[in-house]
PDB file of N, CA and C in Angstrom:
ATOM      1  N   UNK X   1      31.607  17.072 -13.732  1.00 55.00           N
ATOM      2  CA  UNK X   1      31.664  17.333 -15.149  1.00 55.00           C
ATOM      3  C   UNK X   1      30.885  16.291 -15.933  1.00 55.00           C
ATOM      4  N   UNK X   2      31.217  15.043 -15.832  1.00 64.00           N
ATOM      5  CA  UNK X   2      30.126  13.944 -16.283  1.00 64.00           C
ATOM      6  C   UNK X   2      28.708  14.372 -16.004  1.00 64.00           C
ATOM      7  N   UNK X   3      28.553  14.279 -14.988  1.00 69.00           N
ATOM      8  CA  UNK X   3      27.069  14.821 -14.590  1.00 69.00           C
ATOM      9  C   UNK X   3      26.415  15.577 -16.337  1.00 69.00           C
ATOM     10  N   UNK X   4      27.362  16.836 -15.946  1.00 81.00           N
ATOM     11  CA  UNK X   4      26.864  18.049 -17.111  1.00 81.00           C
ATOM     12  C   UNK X   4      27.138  17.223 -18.351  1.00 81.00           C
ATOM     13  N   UNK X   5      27.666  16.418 -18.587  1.00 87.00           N
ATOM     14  CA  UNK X   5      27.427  15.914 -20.004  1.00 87.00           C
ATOM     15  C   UNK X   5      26.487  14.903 -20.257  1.00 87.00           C
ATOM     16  N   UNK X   6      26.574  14.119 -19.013  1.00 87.00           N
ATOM     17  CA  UNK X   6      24.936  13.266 -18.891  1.00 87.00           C
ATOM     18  C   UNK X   6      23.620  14.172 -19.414  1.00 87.00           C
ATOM     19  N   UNK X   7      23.528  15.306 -18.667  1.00 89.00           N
ATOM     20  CA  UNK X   7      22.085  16.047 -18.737  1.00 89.00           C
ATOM     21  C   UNK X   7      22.767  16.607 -20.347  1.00 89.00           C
ATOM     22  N   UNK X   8      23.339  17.387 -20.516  1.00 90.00           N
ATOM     23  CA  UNK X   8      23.590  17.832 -22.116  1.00 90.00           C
ATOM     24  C   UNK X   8      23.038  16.826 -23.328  1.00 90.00           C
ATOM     25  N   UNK X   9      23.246  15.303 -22.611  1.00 90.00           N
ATOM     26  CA  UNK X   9      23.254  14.175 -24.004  1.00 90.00           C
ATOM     27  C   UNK X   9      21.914  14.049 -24.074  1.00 90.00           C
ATOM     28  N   UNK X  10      21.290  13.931 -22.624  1.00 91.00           N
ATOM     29  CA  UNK X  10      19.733  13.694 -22.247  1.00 91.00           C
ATOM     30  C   UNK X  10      18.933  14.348 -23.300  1.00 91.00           C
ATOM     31  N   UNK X  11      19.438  16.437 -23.040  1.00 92.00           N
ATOM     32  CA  UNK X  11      18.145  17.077 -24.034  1.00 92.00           C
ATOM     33  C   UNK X  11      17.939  16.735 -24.990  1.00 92.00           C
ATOM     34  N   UNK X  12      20.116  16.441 -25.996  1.00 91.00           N
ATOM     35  CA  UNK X  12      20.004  16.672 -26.709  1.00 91.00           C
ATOM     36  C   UNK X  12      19.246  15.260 -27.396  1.00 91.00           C
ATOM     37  N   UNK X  13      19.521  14.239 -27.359  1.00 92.00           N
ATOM     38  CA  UNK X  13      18.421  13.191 -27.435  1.00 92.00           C
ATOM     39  C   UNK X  13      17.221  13.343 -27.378  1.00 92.00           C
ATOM     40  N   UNK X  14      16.586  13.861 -26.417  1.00 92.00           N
ATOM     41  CA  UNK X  14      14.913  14.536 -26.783  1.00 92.00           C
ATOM     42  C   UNK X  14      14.891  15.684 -27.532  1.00 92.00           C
ATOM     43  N   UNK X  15      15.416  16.211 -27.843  1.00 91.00           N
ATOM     44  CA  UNK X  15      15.284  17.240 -28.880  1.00 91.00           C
ATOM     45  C   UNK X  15      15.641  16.476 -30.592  1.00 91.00           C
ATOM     46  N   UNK X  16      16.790  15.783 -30.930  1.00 91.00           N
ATOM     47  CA  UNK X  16      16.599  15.000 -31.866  1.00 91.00           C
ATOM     48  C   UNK X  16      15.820  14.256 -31.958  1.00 91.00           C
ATOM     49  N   UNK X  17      15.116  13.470 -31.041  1.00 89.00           N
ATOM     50  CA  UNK X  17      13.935  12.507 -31.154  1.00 89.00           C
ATOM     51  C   UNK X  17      12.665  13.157 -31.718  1.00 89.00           C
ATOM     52  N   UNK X  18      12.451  14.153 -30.741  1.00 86.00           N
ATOM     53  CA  UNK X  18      11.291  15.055 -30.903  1.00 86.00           C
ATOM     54  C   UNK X  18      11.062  15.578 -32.649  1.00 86.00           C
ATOM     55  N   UNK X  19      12.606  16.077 -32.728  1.00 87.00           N
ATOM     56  CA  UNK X  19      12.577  16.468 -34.393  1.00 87.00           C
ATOM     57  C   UNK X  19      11.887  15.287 -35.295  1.00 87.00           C
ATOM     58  N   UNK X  20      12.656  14.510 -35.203  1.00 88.00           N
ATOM     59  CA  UNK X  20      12.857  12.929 -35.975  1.00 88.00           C
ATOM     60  C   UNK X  20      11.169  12.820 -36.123  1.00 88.00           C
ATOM     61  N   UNK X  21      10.751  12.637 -34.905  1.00 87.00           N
ATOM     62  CA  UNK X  21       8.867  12.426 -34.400  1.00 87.00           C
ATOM     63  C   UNK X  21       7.695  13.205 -35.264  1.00 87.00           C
ATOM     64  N   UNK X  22       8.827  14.643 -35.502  1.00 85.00           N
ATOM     65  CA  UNK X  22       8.315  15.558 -36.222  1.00 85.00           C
ATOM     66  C   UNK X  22       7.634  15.124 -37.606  1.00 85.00           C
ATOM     67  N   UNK X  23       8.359  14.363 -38.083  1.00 88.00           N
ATOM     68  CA  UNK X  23       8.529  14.026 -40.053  1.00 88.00           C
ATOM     69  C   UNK X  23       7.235  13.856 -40.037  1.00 88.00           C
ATOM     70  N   UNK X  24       6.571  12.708 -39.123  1.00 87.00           N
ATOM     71  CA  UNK X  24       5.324  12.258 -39.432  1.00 87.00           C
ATOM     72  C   UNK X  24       4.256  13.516 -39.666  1.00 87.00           C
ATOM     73  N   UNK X  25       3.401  13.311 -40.561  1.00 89.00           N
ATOM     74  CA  UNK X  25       2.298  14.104 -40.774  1.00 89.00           C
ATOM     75  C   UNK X  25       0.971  14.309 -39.647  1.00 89.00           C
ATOM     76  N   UNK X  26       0.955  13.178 -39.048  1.00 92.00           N
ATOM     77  CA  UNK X  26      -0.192  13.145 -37.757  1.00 92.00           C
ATOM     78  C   UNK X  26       0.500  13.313 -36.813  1.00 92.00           C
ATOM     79  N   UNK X  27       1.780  13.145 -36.537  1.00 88.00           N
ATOM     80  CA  UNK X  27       1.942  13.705 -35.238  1.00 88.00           C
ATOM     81  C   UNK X  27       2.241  15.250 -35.323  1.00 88.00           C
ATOM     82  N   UNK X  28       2.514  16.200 -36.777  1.00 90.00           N
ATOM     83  CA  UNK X  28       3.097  17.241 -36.372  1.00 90.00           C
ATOM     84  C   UNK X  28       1.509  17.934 -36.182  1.00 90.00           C
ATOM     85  N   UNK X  29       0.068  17.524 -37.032  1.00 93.00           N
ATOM     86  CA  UNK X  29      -0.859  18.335 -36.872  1.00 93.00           C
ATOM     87  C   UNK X  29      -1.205  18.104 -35.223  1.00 93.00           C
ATOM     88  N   UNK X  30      -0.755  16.621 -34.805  1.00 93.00           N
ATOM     89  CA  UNK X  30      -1.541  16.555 -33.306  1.00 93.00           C
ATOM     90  C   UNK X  30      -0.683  17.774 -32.471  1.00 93.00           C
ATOM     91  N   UNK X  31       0.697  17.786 -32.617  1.00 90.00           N
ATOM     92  CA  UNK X  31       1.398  18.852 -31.808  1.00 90.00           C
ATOM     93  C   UNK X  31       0.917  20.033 -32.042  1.00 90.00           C
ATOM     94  N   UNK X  32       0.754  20.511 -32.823  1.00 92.00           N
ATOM     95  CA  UNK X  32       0.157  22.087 -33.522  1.00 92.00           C
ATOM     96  C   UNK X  32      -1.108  22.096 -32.830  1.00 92.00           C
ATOM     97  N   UNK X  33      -2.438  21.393 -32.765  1.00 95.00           N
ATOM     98  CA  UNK X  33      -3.479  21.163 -32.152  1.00 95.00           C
ATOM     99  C   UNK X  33      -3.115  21.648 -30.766  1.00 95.00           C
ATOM    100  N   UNK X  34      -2.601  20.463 -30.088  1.00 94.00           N
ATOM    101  CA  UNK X  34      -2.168  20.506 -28.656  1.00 94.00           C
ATOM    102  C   UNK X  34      -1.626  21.928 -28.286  1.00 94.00           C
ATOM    103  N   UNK X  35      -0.656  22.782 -28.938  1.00 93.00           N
ATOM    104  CA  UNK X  35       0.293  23.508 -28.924  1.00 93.00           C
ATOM    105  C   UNK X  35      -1.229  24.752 -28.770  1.00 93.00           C
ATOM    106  N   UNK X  36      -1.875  25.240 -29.723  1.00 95.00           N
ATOM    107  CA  UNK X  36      -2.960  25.899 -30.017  1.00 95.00           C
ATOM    108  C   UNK X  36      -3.948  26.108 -28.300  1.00 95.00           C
ATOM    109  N   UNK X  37      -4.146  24.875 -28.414  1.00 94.00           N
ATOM    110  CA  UNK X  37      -5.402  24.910 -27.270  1.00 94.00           C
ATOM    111  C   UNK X  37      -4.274  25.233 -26.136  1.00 94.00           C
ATOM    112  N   UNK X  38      -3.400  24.566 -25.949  1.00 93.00           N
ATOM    113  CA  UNK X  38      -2.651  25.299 -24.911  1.00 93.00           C
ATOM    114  C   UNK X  38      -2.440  26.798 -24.576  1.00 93.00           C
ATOM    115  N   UNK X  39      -2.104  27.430 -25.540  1.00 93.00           N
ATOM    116  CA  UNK X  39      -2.345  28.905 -25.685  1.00 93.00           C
ATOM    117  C   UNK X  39      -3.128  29.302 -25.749  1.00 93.00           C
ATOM    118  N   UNK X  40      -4.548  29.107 -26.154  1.00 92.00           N
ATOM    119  CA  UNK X  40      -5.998  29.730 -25.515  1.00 92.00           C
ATOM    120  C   UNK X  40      -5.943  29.729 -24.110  1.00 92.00           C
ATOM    121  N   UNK X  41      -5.928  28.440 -23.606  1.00 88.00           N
ATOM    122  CA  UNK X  41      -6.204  28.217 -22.192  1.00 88.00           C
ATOM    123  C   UNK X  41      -4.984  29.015 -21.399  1.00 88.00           C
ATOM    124  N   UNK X  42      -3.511  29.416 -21.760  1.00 89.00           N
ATOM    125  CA  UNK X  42      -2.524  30.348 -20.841  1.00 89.00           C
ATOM    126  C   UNK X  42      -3.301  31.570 -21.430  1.00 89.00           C
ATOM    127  N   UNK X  43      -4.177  32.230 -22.575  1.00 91.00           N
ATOM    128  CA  UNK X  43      -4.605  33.161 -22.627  1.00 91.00           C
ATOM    129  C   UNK X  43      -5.653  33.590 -21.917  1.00 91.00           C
ATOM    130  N   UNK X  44      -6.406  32.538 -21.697  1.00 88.00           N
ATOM    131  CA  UNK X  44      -7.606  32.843 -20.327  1.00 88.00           C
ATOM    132  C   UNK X  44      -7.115  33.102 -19.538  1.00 88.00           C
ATOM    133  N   UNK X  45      -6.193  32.152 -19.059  1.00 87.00           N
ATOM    134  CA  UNK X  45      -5.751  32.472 -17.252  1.00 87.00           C
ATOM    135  C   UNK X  45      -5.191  33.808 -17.292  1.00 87.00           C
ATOM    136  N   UNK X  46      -4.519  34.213 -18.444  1.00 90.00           N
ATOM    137  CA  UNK X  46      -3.613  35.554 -17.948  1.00 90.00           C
ATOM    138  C   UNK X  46      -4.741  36.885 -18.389  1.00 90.00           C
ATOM    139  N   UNK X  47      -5.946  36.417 -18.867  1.00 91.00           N
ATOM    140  CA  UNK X  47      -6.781  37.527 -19.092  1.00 91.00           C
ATOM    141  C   UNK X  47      -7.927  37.296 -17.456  1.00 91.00           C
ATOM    142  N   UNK X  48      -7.695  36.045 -17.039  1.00 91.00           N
ATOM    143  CA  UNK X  48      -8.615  35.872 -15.785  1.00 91.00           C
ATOM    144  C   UNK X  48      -8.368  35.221 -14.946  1.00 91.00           C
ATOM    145  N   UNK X  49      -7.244  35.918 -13.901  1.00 91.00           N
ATOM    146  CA  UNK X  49      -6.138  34.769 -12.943  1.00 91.00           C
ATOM    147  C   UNK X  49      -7.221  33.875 -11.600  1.00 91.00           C
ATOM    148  N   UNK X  50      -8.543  34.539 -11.620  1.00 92.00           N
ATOM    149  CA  UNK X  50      -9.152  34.350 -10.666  1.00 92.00           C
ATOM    150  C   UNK X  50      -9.827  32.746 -11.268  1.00 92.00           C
ATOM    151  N   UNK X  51     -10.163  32.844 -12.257  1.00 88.00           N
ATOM    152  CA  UNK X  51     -10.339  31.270 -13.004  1.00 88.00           C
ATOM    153  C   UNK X  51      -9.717  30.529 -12.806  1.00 88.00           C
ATOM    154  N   UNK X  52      -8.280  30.750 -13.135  1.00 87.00           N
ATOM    155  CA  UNK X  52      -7.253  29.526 -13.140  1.00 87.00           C
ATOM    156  C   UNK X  52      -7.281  29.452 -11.226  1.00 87.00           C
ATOM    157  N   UNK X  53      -7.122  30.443 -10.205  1.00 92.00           N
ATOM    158  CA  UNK X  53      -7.192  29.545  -8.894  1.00 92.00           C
ATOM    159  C   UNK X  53      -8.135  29.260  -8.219  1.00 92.00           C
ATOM    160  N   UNK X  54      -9.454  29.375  -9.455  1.00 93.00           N
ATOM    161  CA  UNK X  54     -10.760  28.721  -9.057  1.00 93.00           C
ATOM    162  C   UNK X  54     -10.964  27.078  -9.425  1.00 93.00           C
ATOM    163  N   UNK X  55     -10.097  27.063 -10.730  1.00 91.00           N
ATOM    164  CA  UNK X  55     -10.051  25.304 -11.322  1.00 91.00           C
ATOM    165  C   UNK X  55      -9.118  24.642 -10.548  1.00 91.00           C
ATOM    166  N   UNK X  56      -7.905  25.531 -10.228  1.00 93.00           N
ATOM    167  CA  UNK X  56      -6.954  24.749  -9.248  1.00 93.00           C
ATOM    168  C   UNK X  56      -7.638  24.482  -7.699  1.00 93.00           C
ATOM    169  N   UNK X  57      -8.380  25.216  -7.239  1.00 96.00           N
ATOM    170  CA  UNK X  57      -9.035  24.627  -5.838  1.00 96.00           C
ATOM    171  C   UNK X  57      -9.714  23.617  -6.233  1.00 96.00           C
ATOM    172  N   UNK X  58     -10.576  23.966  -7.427  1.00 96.00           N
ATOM    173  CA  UNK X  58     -11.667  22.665  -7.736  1.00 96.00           C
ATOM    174  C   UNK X  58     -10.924  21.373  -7.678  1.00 96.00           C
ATOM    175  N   UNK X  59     -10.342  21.306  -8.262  1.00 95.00           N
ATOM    176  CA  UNK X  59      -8.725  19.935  -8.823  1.00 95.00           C
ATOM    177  C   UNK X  59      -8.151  19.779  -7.269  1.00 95.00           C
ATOM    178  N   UNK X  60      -8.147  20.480  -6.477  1.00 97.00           N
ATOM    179  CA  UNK X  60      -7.820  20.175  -5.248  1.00 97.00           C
ATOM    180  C   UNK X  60      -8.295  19.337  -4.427  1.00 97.00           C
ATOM    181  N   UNK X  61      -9.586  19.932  -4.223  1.00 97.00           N
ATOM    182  CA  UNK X  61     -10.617  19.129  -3.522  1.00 97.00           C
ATOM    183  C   UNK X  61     -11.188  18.033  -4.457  1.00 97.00           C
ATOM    184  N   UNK X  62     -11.235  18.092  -5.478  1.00 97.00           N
ATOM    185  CA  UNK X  62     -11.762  16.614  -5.934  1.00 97.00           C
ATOM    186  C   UNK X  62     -10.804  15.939  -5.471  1.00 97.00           C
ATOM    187  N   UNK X  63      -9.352  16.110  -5.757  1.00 97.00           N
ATOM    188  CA  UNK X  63      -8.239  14.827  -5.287  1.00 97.00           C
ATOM    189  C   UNK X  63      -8.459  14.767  -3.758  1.00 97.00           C
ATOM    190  N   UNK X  64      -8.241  16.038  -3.227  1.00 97.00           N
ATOM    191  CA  UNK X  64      -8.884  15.409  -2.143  1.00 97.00           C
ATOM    192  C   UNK X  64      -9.291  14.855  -1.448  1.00 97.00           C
ATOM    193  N   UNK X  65     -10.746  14.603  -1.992  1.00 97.00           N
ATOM    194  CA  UNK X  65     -11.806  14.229  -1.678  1.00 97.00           C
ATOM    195  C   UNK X  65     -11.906  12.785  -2.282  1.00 97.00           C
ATOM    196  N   UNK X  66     -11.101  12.736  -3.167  1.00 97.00           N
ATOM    197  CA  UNK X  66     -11.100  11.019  -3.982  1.00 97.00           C
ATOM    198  C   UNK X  66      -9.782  10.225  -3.113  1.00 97.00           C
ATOM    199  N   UNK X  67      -8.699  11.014  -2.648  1.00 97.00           N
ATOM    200  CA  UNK X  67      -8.111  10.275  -1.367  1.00 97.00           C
ATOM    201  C   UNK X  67      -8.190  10.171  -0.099  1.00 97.00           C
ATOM    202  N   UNK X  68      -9.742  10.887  -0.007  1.00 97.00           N
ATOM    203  CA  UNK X  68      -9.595  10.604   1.736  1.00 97.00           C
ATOM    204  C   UNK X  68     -10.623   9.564   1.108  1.00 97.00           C
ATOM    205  N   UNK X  69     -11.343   9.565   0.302  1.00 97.00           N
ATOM    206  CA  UNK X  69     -12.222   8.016   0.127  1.00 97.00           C
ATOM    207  C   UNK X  69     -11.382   6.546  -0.057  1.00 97.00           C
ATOM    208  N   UNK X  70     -10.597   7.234  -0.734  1.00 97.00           N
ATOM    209  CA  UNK X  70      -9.506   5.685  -0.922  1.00 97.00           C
ATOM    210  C   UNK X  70      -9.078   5.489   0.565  1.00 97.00           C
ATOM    211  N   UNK X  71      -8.656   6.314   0.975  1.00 97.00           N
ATOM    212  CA  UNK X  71      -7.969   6.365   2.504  1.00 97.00           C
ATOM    213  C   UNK X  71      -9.037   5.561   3.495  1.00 97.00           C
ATOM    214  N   UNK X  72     -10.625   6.015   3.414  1.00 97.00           N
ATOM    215  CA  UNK X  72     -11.427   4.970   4.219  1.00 97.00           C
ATOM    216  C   UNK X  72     -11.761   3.700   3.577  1.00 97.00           C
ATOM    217  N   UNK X  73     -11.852   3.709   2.667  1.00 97.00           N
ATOM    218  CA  UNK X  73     -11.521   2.270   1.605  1.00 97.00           C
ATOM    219  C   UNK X  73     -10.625   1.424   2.578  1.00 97.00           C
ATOM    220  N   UNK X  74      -9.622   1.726   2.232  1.00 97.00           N
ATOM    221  CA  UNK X  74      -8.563   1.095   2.812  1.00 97.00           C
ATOM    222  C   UNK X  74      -8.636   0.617   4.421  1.00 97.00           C
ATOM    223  N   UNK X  75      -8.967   1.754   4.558  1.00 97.00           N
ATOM    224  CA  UNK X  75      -9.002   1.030   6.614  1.00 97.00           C
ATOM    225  C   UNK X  75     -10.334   0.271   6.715  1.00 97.00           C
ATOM    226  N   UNK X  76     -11.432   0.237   6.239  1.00 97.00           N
ATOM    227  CA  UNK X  76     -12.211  -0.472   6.144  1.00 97.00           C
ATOM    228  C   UNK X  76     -11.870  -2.029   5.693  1.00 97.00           C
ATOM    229  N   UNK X  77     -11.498  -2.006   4.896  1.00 97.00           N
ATOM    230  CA  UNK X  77     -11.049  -3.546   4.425  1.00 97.00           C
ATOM    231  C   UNK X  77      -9.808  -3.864   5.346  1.00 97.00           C
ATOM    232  N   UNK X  78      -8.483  -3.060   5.597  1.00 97.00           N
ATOM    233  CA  UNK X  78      -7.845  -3.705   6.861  1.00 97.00           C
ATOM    234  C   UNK X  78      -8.740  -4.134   8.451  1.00 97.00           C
ATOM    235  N   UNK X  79      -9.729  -3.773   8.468  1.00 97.00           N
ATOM    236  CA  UNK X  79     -10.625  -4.011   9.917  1.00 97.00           C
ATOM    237  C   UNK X  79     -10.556  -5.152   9.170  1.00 97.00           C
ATOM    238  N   UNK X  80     -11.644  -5.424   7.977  1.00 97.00           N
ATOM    239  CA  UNK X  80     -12.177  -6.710   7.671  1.00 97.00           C
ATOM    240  C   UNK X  80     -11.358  -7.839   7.696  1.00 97.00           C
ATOM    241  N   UNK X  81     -10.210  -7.516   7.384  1.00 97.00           N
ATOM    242  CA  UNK X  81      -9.065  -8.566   6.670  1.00 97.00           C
ATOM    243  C   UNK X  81      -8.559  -8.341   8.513  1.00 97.00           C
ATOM    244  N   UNK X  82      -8.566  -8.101   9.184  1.00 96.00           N
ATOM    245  CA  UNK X  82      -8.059  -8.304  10.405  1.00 96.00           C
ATOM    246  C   UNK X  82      -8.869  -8.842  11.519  1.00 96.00           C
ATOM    247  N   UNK X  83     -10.126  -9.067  11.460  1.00 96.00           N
ATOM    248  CA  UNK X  83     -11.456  -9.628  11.531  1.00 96.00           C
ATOM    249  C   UNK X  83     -11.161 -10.798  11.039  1.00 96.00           C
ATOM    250  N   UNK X  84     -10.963 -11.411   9.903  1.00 96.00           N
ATOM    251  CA  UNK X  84     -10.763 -12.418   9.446  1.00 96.00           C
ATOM    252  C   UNK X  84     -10.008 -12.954   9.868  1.00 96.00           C
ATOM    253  N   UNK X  85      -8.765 -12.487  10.342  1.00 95.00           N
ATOM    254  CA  UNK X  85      -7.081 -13.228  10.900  1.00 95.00           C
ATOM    255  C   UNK X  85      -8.046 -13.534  12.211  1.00 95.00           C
ATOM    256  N   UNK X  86      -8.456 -13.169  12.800  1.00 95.00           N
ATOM    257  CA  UNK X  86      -8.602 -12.911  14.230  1.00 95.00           C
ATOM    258  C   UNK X  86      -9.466 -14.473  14.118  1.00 95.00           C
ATOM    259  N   UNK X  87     -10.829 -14.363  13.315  1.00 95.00           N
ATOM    260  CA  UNK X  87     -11.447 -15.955  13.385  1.00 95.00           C
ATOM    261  C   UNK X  87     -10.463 -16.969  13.087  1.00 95.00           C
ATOM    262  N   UNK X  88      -9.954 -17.020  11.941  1.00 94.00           N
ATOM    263  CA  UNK X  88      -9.150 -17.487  11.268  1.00 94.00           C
ATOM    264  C   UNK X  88      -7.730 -18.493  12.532  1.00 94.00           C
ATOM    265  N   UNK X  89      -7.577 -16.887  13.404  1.00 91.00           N
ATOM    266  CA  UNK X  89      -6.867 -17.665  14.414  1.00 91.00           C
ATOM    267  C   UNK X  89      -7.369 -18.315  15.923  1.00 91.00           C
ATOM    268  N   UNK X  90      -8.753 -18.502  15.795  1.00 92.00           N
ATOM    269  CA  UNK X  90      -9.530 -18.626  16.342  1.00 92.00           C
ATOM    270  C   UNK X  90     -10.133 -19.822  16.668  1.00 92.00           C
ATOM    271  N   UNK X  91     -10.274 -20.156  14.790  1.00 92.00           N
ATOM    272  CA  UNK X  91     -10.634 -21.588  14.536  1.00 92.00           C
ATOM    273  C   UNK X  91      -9.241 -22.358  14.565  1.00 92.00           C
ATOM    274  N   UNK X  92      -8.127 -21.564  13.954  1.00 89.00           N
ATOM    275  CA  UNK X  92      -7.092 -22.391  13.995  1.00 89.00           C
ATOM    276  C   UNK X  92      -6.680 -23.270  15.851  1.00 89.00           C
ATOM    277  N   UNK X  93      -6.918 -22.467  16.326  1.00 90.00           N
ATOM    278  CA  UNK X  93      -6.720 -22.954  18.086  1.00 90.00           C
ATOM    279  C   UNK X  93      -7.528 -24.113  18.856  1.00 90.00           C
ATOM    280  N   UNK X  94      -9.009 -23.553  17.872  1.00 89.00           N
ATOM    281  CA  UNK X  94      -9.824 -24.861  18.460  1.00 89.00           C
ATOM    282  C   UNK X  94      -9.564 -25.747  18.065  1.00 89.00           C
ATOM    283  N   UNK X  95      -9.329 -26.081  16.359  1.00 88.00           N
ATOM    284  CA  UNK X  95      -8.581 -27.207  15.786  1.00 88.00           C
ATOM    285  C   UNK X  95      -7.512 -27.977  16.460  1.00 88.00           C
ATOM    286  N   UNK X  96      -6.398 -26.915  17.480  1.00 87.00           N
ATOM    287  CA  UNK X  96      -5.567 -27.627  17.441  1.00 87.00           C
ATOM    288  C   UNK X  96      -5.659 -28.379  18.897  1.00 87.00           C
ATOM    289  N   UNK X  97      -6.599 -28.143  19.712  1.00 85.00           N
ATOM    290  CA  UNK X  97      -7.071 -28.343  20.964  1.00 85.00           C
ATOM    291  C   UNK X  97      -7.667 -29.429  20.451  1.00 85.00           C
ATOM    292  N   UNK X  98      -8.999 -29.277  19.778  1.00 84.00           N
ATOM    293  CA  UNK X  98      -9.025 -30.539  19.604  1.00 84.00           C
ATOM    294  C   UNK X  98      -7.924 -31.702  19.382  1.00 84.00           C
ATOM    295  N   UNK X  99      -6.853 -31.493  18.265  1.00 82.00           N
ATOM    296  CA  UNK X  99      -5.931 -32.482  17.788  1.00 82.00           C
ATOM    297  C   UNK X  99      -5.096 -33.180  18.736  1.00 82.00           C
ATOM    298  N   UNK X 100      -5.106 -31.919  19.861  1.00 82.00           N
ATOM    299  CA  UNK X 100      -4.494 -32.804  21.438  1.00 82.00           C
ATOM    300  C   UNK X 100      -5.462 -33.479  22.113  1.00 82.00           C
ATOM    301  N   UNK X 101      -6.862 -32.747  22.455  1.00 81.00           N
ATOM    302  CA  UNK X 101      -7.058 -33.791  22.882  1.00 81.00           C
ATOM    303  C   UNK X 101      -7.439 -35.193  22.270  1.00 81.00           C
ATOM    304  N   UNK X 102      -7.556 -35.170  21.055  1.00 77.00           N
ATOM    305  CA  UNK X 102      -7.443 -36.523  20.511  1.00 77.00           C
ATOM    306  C   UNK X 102      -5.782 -37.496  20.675  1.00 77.00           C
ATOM    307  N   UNK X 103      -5.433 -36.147  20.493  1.00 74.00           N
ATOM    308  CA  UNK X 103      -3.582 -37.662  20.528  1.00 74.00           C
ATOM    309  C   UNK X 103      -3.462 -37.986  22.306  1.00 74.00           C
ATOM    310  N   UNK X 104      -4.165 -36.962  23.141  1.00 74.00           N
ATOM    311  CA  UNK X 104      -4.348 -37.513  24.641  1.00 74.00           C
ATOM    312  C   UNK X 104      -4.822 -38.560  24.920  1.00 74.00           C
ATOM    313  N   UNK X 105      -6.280 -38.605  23.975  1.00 74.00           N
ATOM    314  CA  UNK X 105      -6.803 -39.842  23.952  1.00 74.00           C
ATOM    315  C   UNK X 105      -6.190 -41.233  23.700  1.00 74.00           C
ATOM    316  N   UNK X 106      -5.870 -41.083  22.361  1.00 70.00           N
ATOM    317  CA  UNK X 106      -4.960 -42.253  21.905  1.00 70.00           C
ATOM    318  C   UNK X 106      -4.079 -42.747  22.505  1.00 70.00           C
ATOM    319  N   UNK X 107      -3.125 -41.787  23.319  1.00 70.00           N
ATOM    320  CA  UNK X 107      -1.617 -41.597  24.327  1.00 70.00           C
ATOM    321  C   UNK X 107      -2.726 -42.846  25.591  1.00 70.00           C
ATOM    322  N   UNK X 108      -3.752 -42.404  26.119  1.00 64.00           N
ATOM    323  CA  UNK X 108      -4.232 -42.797  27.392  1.00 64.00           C
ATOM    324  C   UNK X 108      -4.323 -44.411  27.054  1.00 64.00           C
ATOM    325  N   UNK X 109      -5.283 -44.332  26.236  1.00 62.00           N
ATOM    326  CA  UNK X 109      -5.857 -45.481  25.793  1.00 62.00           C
ATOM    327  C   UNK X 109      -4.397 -46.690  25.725  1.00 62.00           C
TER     328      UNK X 109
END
């Protein structure tokens, strides 16, 4: 039962807000604007459904196509950055070889 009065308080809060938002003069022409072009564009699609799942494939494959690039982005620079650990632990070893055999030295001496 809480639940349902949680979501009840929710709308009703965006719906008073929304009103309230209303008063202003630039935001009610920007909504009316917005509101307008929206309804041209559901009037295309429903006069030409083959459009709207021609822009939705398009919108597909661009994302797509812009996350399989991020996707090789990414593994590219983990090689690099793992390339790097790899010298990194590389030089760290010779360093420390050396540092023994110097305290060997000292120890002998």
């Amino acid at each position: 039962m809480a639940e349902n009065k949680l979501l009840k308080g929710i709308v009703a809060g965006a719906l008073i807000g929304g009103a309230v938002m209303l008063c202003d003069k630039n935001t009610r022409r920007y909504v009316t604007g917005k509101s307008k072009n929206a309804a041209v564009c559901c009037r295309s699609y429903i006069d030409q459904p083959s459009e709207a799942i021609h822009e939705i494939r398009v919108s597909y494959e661009s994302f797509s196509n812009k996350l399989n690039n991020g996707i090789d982005n990414l593994l590219v620079l983990l090689k690099k950055t793992e390339e790097a650990l790899t010298k990194i632990g590389e030089l760290d070893e010779k360093v420390n070889n050396k540092l023994e055999s110097v305290d060997n030295s000292k120890e002998a001496s």
